PDB file of C-alpha atoms in Angstrom:
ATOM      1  CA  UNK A   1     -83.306   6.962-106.693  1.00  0.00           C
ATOM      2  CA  UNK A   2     -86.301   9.331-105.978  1.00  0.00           C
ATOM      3  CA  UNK A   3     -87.138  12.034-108.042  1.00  0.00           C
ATOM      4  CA  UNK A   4     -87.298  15.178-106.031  1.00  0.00           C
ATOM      5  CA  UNK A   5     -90.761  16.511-105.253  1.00  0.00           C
ATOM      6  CA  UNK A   6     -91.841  19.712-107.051  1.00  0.00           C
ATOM      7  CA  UNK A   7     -92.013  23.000-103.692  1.00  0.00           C
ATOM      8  CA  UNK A   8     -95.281  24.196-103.692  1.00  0.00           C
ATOM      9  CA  UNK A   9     -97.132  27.241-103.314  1.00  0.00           C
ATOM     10  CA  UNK A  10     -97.380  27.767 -99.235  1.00  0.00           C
ATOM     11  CA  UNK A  11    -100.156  29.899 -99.378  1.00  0.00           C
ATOM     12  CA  UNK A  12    -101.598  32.163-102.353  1.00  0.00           C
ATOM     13  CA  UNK A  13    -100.787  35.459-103.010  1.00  0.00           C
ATOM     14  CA  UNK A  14    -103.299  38.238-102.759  1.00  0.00           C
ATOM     15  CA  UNK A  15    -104.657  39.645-106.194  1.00  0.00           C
ATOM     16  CA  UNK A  16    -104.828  43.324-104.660  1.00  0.00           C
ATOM     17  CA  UNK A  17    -102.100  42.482-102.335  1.00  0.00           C
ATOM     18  CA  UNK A  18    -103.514  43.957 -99.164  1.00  0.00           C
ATOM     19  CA  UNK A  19    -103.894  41.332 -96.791  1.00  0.00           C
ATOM     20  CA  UNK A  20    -106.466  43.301 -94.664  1.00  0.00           C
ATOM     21  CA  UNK A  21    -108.828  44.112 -97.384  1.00  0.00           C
ATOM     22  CA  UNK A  22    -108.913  40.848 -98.410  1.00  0.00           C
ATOM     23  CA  UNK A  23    -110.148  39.653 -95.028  1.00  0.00           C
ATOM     24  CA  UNK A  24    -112.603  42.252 -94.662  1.00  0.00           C
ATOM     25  CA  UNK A  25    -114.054  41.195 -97.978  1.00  0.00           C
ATOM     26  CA  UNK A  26    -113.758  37.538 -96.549  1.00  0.00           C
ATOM     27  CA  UNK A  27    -115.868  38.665 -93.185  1.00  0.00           C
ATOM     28  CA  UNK A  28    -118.585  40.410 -95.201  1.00  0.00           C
ATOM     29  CA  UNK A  29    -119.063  37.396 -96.645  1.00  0.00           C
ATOM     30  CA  UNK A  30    -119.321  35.647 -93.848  1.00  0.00           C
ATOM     31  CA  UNK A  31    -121.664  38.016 -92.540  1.00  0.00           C
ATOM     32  CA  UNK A  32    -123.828  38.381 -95.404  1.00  0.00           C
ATOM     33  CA  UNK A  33    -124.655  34.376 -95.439  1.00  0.00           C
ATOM     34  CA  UNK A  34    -124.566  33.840 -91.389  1.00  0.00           C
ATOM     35  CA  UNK A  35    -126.870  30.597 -91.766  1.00  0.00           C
ATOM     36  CA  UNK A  36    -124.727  28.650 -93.538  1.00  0.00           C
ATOM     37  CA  UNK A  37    -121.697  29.293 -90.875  1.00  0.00           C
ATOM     38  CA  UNK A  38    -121.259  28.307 -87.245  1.00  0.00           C
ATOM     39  CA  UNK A  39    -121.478  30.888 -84.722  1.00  0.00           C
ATOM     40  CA  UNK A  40    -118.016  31.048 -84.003  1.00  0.00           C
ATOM     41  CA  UNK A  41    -117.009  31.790 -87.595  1.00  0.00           C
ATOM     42  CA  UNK A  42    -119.725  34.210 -87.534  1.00  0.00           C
ATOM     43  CA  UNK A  43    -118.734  36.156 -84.470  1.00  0.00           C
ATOM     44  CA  UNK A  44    -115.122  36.150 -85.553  1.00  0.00           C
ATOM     45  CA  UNK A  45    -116.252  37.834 -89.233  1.00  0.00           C
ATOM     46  CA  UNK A  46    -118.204  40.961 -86.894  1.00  0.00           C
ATOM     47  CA  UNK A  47    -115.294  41.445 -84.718  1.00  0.00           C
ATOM     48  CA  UNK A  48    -113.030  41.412 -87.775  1.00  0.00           C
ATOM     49  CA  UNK A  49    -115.635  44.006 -89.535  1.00  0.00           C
ATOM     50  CA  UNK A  50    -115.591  46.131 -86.489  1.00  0.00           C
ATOM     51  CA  UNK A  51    -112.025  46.479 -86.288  1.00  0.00           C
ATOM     52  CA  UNK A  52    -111.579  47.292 -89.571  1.00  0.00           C
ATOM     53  CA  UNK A  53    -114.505  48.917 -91.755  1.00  0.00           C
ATOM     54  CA  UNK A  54    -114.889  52.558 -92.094  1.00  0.00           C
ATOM     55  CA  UNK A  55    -118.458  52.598 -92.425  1.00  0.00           C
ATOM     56  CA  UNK A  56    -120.697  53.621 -89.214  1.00  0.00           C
ATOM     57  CA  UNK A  57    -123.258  51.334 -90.304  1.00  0.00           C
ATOM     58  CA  UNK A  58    -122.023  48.479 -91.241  1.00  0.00           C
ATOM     59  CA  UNK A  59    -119.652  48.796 -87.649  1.00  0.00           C
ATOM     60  CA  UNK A  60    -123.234  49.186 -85.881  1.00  0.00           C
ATOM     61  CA  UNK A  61    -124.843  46.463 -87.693  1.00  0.00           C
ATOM     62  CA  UNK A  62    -121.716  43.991 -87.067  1.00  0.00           C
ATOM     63  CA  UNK A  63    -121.684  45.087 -83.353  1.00  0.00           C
ATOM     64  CA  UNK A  64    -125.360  44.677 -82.718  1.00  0.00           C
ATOM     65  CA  UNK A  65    -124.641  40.845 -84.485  1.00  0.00           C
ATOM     66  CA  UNK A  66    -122.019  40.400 -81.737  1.00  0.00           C
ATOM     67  CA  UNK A  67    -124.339  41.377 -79.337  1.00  0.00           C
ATOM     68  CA  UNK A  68    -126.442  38.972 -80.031  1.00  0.00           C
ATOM     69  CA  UNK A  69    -124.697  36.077 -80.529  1.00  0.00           C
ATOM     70  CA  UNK A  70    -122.005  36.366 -78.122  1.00  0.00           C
ATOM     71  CA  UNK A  71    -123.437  35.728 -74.419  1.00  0.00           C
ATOM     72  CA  UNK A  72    -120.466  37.201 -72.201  1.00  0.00           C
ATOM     73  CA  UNK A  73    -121.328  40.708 -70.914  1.00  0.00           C
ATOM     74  CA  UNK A  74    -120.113  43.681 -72.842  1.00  0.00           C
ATOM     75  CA  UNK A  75    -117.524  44.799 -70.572  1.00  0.00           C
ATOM     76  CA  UNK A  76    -115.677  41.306 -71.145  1.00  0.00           C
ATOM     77  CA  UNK A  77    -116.176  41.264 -75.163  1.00  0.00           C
ATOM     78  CA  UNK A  78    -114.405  44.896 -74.593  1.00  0.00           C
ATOM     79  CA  UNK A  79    -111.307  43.764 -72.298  1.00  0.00           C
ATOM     80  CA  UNK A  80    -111.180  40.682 -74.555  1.00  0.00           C
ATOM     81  CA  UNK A  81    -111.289  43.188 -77.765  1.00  0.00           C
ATOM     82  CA  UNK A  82    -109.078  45.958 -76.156  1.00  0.00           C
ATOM     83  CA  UNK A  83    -106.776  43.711 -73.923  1.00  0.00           C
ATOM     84  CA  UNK A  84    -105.010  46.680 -72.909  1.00  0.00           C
ATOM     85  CA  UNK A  85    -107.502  49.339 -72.442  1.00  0.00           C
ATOM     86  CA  UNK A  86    -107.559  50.695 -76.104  1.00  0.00           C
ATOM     87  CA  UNK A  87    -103.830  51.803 -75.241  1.00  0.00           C
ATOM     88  CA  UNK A  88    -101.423  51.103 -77.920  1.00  0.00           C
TER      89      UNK A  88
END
């Protein structure tokens, strides 16, 4: 008869336990090393620091990234940002 298999962990826990945070800290670093990621991973870090940092700067910084990396026009990275319109 087998021995039954130990469960394990489905995903870690957060050390601070705020989930956000911790992917804000992920996307800054991310952003701070962009050469060593592929433009996808890099546009998905800005969009996550825009939506969620409280600094101006670093929003402006992480937006002008976006700009240039992602080649749609502004109006569709808004709609595809703001799917409704900014409405909640």
């Amino acid at each position: 008869m087998n021995a039954p298999l130990p469960h394990p962990t489905l995903a870690p826990t957060s050390a601070t336990g705020d989930w956000m945070q911790d992917r804000l800290t992920e996307a800054r670093g991310v952003l701070a090393d962009t050469t060593q990621h592929p433009d996808s991973l890099v546009i998905l870090a800005a969009r996550v620091v825009v939506g969620q940092t409280d600094d101006a700067r670093e929003c402006a910084d992480a937006l002008e990234l976006l700009r240039l990396l992602d080649r749609r026009q502004l109006h569709a990275i808004a709609a595809a940002a703001f799917p409704k319109g900014g409405a909640a």
